[in-house]
Coordinates of C-alpha atoms and ligand atoms in Angstrom, one line a residue:
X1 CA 0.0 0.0 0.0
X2 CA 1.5 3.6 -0.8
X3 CA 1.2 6.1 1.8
X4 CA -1.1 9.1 1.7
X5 CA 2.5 11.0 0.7
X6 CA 3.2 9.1 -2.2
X7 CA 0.0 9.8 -3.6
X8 CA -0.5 13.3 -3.2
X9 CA 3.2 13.2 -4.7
X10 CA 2.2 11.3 -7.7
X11 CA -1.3 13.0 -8.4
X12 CA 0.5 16.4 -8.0
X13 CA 3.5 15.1 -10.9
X14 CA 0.4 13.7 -12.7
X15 CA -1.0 17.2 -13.0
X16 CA 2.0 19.0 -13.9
X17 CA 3.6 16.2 -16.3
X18 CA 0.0 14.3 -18.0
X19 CA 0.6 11.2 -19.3
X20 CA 0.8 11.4 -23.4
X21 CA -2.7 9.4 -23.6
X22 CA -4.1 12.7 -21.4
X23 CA -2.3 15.0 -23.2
X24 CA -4.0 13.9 -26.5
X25 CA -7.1 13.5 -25.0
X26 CA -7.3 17.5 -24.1
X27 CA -5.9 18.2 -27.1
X28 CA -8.0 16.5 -29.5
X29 CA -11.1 18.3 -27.2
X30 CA -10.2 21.3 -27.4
X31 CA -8.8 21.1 -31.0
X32 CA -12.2 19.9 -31.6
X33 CA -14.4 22.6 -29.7
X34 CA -12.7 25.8 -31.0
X35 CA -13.7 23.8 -34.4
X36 CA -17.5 23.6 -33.2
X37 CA -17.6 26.5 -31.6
X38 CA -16.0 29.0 -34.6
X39 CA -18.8 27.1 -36.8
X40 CA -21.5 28.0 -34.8
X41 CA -20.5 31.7 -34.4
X42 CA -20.1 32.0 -38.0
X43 CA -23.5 29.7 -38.8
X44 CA -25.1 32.1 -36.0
X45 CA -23.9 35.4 -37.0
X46 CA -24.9 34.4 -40.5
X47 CA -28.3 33.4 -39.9
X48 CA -28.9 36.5 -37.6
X49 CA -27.5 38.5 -40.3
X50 CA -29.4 37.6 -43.1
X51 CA -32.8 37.6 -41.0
X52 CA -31.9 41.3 -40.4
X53 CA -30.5 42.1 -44.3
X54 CA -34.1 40.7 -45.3
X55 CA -36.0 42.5 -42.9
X56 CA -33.9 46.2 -43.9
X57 CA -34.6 44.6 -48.1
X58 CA -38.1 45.0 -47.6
X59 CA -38.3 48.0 -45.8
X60 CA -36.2 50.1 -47.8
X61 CA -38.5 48.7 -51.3
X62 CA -41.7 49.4 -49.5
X63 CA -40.0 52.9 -48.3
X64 CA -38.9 53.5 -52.0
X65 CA -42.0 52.3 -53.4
X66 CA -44.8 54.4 -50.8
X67 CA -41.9 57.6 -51.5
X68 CA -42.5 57.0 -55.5
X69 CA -46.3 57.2 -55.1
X70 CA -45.8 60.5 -53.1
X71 CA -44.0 61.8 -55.8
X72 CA -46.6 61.2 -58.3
X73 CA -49.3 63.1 -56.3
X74 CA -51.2 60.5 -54.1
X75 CA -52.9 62.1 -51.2
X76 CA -52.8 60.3 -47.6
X77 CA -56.1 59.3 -47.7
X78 CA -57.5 56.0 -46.6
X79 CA -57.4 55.6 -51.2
X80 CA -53.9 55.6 -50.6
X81 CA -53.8 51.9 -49.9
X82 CA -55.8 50.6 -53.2
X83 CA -52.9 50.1 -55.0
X84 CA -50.8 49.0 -52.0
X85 CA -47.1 50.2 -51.9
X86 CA -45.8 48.2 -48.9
X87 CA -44.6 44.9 -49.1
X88 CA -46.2 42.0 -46.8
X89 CA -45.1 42.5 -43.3
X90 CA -44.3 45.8 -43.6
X91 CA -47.1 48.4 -41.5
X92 CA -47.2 52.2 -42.7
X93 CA -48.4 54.7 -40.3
X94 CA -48.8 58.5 -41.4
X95 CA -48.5 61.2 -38.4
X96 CA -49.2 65.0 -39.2
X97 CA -47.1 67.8 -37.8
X98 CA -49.1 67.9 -34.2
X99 CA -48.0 64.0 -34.5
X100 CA -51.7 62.0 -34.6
X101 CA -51.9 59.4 -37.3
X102 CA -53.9 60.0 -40.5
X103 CA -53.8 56.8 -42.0
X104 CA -52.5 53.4 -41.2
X105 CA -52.7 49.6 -42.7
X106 CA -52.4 47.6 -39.2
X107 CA -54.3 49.5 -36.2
X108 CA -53.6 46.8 -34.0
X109 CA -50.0 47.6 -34.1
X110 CA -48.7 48.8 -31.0
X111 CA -48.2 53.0 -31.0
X112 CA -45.4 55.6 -32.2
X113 CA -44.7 56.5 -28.8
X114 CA -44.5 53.1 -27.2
X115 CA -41.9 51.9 -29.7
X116 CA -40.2 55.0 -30.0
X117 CA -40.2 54.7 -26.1
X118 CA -38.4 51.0 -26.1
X119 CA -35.7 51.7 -29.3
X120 CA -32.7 49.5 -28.7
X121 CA -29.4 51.8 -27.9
X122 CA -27.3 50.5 -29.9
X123 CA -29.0 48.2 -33.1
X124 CA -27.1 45.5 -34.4
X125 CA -23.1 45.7 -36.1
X126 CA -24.7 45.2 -39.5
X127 CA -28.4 47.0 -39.5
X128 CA -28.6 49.8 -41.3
X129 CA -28.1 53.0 -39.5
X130 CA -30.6 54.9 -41.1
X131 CA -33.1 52.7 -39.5
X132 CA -34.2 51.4 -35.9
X133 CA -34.7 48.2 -34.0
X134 CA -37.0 48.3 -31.1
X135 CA -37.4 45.6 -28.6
X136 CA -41.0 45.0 -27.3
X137 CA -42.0 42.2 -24.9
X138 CA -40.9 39.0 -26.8
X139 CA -40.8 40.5 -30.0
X140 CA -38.1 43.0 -32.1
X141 CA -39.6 45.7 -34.6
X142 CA -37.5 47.2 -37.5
X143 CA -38.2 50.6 -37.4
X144 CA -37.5 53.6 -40.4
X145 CA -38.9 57.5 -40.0
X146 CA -38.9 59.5 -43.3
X147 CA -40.3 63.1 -43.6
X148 CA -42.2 64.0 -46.7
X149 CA -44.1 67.4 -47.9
X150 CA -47.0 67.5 -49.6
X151 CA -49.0 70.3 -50.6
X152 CA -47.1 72.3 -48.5
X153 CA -47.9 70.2 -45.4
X154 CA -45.4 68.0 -43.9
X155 CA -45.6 64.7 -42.7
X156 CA -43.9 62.1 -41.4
X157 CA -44.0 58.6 -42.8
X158 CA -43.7 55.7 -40.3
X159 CA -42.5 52.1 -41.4
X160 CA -42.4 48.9 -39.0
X161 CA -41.4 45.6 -39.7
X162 CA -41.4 42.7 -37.3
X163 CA -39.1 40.2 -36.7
X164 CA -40.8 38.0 -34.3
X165 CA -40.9 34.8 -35.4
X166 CA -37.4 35.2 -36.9
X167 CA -36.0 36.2 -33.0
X168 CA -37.4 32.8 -32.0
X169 CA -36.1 31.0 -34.9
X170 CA -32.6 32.6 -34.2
X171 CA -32.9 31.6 -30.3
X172 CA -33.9 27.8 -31.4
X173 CA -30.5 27.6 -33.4
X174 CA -28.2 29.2 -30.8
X175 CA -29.6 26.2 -28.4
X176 CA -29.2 23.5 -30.9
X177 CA -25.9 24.5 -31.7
X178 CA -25.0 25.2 -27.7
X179 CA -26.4 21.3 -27.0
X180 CA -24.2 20.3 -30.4
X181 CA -21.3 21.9 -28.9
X182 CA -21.6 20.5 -25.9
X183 CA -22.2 16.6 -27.1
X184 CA -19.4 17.1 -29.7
X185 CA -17.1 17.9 -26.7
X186 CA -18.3 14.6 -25.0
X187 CA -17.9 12.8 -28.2
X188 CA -14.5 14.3 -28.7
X189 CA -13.6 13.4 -25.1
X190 CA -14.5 9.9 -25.5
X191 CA -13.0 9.6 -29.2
X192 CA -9.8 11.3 -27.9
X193 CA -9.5 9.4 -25.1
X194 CA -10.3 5.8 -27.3
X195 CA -8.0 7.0 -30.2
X196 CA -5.0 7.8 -27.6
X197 CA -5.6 4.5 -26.2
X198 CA -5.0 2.6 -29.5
X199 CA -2.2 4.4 -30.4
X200 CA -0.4 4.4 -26.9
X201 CA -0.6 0.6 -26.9
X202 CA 2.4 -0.7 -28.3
X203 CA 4.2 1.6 -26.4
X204 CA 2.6 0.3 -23.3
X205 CA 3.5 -2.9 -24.8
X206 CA 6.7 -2.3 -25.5
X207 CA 7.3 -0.6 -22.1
X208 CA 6.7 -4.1 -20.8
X209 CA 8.4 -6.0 -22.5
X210 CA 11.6 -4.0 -21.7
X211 CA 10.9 -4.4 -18.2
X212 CA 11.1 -7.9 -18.4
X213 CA 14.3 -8.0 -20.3
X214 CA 17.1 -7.9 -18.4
X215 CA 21.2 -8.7 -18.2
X216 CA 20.5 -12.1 -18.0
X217 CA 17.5 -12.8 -20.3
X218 CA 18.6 -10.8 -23.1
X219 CA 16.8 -13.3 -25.5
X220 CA 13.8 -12.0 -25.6
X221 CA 12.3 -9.3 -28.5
X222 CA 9.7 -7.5 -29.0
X223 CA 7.1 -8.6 -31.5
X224 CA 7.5 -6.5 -34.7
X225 CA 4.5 -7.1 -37.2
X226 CA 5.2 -7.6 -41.1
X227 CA 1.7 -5.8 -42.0
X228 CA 2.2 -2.3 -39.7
X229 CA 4.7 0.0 -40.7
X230 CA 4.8 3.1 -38.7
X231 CA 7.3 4.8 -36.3
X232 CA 6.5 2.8 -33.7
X233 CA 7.5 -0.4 -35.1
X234 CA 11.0 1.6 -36.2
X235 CA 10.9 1.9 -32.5
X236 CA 10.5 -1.4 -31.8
X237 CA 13.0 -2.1 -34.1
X238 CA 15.7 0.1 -33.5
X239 CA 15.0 -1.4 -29.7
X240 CA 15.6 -5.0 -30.7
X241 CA 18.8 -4.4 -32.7
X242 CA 20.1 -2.4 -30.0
X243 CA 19.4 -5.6 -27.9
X244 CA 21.1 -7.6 -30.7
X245 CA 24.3 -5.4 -30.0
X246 CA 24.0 -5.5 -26.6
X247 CA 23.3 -9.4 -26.0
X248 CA 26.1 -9.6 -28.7
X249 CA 28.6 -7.5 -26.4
X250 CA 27.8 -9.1 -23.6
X251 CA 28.1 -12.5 -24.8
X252 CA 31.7 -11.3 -25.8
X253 CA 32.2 -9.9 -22.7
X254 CA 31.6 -13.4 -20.9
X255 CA 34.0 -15.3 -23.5
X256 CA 36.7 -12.5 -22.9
X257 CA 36.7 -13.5 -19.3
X258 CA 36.1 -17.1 -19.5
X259 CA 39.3 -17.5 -22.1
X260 CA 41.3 -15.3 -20.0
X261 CA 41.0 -17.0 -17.1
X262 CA 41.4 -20.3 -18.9
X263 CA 44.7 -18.9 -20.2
X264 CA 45.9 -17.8 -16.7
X265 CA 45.0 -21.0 -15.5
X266 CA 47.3 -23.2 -17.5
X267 CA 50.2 -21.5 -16.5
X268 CA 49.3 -21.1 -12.7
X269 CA 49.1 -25.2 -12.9
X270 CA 52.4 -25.3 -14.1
X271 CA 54.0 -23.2 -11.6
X272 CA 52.2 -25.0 -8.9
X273 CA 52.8 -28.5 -10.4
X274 CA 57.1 -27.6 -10.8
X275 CA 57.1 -26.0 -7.1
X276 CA 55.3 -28.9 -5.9
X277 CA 58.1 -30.9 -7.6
X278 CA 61.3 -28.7 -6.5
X279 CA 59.3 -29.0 -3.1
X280 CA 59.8 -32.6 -3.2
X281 CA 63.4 -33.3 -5.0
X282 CA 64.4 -30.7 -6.4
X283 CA 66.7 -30.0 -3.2
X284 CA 68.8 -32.8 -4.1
X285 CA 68.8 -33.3 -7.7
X286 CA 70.5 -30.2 -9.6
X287 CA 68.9 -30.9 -12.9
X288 CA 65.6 -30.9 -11.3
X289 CA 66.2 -27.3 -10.1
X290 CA 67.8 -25.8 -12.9
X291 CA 64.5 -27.1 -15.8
X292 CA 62.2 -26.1 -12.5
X293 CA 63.1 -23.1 -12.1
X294 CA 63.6 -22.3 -16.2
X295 CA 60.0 -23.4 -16.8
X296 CA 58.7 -21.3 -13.6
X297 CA 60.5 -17.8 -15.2
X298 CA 59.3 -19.1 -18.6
X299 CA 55.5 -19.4 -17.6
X300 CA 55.7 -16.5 -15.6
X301 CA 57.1 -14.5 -18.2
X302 CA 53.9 -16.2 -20.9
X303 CA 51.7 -14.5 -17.8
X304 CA 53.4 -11.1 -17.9
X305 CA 52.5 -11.4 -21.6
X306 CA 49.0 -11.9 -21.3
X307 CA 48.7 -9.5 -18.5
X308 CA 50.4 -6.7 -20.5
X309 CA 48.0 -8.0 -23.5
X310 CA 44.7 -8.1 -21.7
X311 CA 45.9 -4.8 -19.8
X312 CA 46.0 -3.3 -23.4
X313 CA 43.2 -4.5 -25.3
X314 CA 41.0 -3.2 -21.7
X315 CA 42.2 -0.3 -22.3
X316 CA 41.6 0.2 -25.8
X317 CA 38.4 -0.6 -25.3
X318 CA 37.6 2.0 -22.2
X319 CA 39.1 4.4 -25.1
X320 CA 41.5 4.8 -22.4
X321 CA 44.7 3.9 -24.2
X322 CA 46.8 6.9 -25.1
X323 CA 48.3 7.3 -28.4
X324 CA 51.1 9.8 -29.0
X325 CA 51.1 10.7 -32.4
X326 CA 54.0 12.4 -33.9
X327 CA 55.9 13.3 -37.6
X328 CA 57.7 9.9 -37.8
X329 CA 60.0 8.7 -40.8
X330 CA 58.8 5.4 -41.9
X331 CA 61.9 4.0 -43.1
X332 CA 63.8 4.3 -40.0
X333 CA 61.3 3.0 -37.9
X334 CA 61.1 -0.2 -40.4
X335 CA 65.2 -0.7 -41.2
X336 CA 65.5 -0.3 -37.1
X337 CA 63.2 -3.0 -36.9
X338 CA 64.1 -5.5 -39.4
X339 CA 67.8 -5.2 -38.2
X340 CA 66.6 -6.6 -34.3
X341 CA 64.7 -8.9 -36.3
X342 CA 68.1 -10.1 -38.2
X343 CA 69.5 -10.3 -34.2
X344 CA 66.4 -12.0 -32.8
X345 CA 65.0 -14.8 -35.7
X346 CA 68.8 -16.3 -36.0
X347 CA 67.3 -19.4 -37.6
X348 CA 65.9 -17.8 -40.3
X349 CA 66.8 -15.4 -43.1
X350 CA 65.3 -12.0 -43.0
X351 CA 65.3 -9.4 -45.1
X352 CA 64.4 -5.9 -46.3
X353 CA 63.8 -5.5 -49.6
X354 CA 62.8 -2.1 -50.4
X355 CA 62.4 1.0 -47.7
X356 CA 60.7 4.0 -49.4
X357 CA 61.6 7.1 -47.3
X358 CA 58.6 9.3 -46.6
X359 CA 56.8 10.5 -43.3
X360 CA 54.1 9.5 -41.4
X361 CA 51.9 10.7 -38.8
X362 CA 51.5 8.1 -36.2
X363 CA 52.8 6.9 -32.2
X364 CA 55.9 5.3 -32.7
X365 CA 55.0 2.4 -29.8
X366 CA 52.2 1.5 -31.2
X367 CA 53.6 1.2 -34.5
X368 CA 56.5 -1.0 -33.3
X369 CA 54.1 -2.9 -31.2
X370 CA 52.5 -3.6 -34.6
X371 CA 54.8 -4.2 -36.7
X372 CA 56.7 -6.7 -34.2
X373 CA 53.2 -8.7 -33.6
X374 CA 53.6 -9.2 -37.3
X375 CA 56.8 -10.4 -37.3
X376 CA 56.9 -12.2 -34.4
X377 CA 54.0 -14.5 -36.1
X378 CA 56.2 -14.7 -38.7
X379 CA 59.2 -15.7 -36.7
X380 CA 56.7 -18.3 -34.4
X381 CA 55.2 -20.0 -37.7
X382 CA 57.6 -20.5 -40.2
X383 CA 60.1 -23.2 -40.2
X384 CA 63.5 -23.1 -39.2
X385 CA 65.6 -21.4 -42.4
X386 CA 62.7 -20.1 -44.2
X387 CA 62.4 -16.2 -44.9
X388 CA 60.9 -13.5 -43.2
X389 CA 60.8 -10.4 -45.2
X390 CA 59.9 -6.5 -45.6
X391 CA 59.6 -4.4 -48.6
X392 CA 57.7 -0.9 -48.1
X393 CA 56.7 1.1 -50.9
X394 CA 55.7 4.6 -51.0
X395 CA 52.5 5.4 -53.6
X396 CA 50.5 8.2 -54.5
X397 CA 49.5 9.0 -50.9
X398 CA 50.3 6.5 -48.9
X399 CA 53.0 3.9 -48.1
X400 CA 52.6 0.2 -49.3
X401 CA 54.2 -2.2 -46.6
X402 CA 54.4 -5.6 -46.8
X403 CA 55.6 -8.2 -44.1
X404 CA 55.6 -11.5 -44.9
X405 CA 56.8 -14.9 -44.7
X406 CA 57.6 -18.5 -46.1
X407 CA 55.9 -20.1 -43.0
X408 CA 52.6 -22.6 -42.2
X409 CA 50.1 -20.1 -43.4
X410 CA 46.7 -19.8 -42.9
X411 CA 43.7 -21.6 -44.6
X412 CA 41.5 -19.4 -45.9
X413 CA 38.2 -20.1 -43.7
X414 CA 40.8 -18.9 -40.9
X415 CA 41.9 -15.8 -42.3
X416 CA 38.8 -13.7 -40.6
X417 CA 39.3 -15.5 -37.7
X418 CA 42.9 -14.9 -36.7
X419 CA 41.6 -11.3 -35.8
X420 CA 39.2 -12.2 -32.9
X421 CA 40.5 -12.7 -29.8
X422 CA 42.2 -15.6 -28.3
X423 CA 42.0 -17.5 -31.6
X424 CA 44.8 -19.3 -32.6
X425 CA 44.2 -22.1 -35.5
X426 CA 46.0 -24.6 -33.9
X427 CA 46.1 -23.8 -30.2
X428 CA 48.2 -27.2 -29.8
X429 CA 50.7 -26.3 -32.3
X430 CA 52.8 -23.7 -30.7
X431 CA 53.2 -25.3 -28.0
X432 CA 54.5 -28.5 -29.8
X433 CA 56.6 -26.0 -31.6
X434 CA 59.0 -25.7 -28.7
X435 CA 58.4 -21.5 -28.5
X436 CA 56.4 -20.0 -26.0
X437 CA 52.7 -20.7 -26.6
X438 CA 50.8 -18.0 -28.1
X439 CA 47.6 -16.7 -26.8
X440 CA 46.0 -15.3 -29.8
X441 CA 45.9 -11.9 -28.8
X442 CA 48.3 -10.5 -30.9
X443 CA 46.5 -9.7 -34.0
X444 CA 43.4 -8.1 -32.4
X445 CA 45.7 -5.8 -30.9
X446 CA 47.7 -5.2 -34.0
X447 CA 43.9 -4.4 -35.8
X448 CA 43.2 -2.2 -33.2
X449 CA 46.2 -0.2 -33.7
X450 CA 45.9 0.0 -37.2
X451 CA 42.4 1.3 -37.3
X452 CA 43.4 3.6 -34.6
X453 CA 46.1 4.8 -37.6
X454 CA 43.6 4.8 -40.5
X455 CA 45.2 2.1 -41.9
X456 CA 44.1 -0.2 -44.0
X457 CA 45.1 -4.0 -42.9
X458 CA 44.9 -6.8 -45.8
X459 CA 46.1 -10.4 -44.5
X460 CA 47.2 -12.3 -47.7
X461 CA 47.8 -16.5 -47.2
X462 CA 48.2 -19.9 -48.6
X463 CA 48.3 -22.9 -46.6
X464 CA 52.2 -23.8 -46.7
X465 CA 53.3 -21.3 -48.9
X466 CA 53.6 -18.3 -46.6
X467 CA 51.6 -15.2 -45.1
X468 CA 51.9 -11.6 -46.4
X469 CA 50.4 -9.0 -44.1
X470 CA 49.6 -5.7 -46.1
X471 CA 49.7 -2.2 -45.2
X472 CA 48.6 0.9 -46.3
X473 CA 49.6 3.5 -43.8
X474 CA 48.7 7.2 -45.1
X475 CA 51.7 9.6 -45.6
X476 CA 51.9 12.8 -43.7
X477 CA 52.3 15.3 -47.0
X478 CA 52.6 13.8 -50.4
X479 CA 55.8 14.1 -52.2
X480 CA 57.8 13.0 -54.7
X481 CA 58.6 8.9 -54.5
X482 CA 62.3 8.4 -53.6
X483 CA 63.9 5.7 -53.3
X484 CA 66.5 4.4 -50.6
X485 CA 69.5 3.5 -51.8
Ligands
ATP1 P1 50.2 -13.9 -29.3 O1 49.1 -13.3 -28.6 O2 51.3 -14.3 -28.5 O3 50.6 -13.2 -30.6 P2 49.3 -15.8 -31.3 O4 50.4 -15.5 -32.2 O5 48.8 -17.2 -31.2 O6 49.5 -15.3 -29.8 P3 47.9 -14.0 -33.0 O7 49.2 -13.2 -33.2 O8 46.7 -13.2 -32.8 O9 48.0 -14.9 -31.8 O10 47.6 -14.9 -34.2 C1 46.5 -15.7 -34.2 C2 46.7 -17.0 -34.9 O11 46.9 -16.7 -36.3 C3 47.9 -17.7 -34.5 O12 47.7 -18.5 -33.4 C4 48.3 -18.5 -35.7 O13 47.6 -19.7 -35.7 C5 47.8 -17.6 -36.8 N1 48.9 -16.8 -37.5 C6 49.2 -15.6 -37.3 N2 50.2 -15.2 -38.0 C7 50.6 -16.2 -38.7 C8 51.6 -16.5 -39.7 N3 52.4 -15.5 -40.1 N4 51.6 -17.7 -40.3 C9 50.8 -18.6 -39.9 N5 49.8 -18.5 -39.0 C10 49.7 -17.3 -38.4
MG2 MG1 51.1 -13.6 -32.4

């Protein structure tokens, strides 16, 4: 149960951040009722305005009309109505200067005074100011006062027109419209509220099911369907390829650390297994001692190895590893090189063919580091008095260096392979070899160090022909190819 705290707390975030299905909800409302509402206004005003316009029309023709039969001489007696000049509707009352009314056509209509008494202030936007609207009771009563002379009398002409049934016409619509409004925003409410629903649900969904993956069920994806294409199942998407990555990192992860720990183990045995031994006779017998304590130094120093190498490729991939870069010359680096090389691999025959002056830009330790993994593979897997060899050419803008062998090689289906780490084709060979066992470490952190250089690694190989590892490491400036002598 949450406390009365947690609530309030929640209710009071709720208010200030709505959830999206909320959000829509008011929005598609209100969207919706300033919609309904601006149509009824205009419907409204339009209705109300034509009532009026047609009221004013046939006032001002009967006005014309009565003003025309003036003109042509016909007295305000009660004659004048035989040939009527008023239009239906419209009532004509005729007042003499002292104000009393000669003639009229309705006497049932209410008195001068009484609507001259109740005229509306201010008449409507669009009525036409020459005229009057007076409000009586439930009705409204267009109203138009024109002066006229005849026979040297004046007189003043009266016209009424009323809009009663009009007014209650007009106050019909304004309540359909005001219920209209009023279920629209209901309906839009509802609709809203379904709509946002419907379209909230695979996120709901998908909220789910990225609850219930975690670290260690990582298998799991969320349902994308084939039919539906919309951002949402790019969302889905995007989510389950990210999970791809991540499952696939993670899986990595776990065989980093399983392999590494296998590869610390075998050593640790065999420095446990020769102490044991020296424990036992290796106080007595000299040549017990002396191939004890050679194989402890020599596992020990394959541990240092693997440390320094796992130590590395950790760091590379914290992005903690710190390159140096610098202006280097290329062909000293390699000739410096390839001469240890000549000091080191005694059993074979190395050589530099071709060294192509020319500068790069690049950390000098790394690139060592590099080129020595290379060439230590070279050294480990080819046979005793085969060739090990360098030739590094300069081309348009870059350099062209190749280190290869006359070794093992690799077969082809390996040739990806020799890049991951800890993979070694034969893990069973070295060893048999008589060198230090290898732990197939070395290439991934030559890759690294080459893409970390921009340059572009090709491993060329046939199975007991040899291995050519090839090179293109970009020059500093272009310039002119020389060559050294
Ligand atoms: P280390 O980490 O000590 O270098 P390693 O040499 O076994 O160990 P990598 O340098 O990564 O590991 O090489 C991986 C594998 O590729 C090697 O085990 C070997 O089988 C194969 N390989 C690499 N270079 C050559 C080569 N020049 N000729 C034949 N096989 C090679
Ligand atoms: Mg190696």
């Amino acid at each position: 149960m949450k406390s009365w705290g947690a609530r309030l707390r929640q209710a009071v975030n709720q208010f200030y951040y709505p959830r999206i299905s909320l959000k829509i909800t008011l929005i598609y409302a209100a969207i919706l009722c300033v919609v309904l509402f601006v149509t009824s206004a205009i419907t409204g005003a339009g209705v109300y305005f034509s009532f009026y316009h047609q009221a004013e029309i046939e006032m001002e023709l009967s006005i014309r009309n009565t003003l025309e039969k003036v003109a042509q001489g016909r007295l305000f007696t009660p004659d004048f109505w035989k040939e009527d000049p008023l239009l239906p509707g419209v009532v004509l009352r005729v007042t003499d200067l002292s104000g009393r009314v000669i003639i009229e056509n309705d006497a049932r209509y209410p008195s001068i005074e009484k609507i001259e008494s109740n005229l509306r202030e201010k008449p409507p936007l669009f009525a036409n100011p020459q005229m009057e609207v007076a409000d009586l009771r439930n009705m409204s009563i267009y109203y138009a006062k024109v002066q006229v002379m005849q026979n040297g009398q004046l007189y003043g002409l009266h016209f009424f027109k009323t809009i009663t049934a009009e007014k209650a016409f007009l106050r019909t619509l304004l309540w359909v419209l005001f219920i209209t409004n009023i279920i629209g925003f209901l309906i839009a409410l509802g609709a809203g509220f379904f709509l946002s629903q419907r379209v909230l649900k695979p996120i709901r969904t998908l909220t789910r099911m990225a609850r219930r993956i975690e670290a260690e069920r990582m298998g799991s994806r969320i349902p994308v369907s084939i039919m539906r294409r919309d951002e949402l199942t790019e969302l889905a998407e995007t989510f389950n390829h990210m999970l791809d990555r991540l499952q696939e990192a993670f899986k990595q992860q776990k065989q980093f650390v399983s392999d590494a720990s296998h590869e610390l183990r075998t050593p640790v045995t065999v420095i446990l297994g020769y102490s044991d031994l020296l424990g036992r006779w290796g106080r007595e017998d000299p040549e017990v001692l002396d191939e004890g304590i050679a194989s402890i130094r020599s596992e020990a120093e394959n541990m240092q190895q693997l440390i320094e190498e796992l130590l590395f490729l950790a760091r590379a991939d914290q992005k903690r590893q710190v390159l140096h870069k610098e202006r280097l010359e290329l062909s000293e680096l390699v000739a410096d090189i390839m001469k240890k090389m000549q000091l080191v691999a005694t059993k074979h025959e190395v050589e530099l063919r071709r060294n192509d002056e020319g500068e790069i830009y690049a950390d000098p330790v790394s690139i060592r580091q590099m080129l020595r993994i290379f060439l230590e593979n070279s050294q480990k897997y080819t046979p005793e008095g085969g060739k090990i060899y360098a030739c590094s050419e300069r081309e348009e803008d870059c350099f062209h260096l190749v280190l290869g062998d006359t070794g093992i090689g690799i077969a082809p289906e390996n040739q990806e392979k020799v890049f991951e780490r800890f993979y070694r084709v034969d893990s069973s060979r070295t060893k048999e070899d008589g060198g230090a066992g290898g732990t197939g470490l070395g290439l991934s952190i030559a890759r690294w160090i080459a893409e970390q250089h921009n340059i572009e690694m090709t491993l060329e190989s046939d199975l007991g022909e040899g291995t050519e590892i090839h090179l293109l490491i970009p020059l500093l400036e272009p310039q002119e190819p020389t060559v050294k002598e």
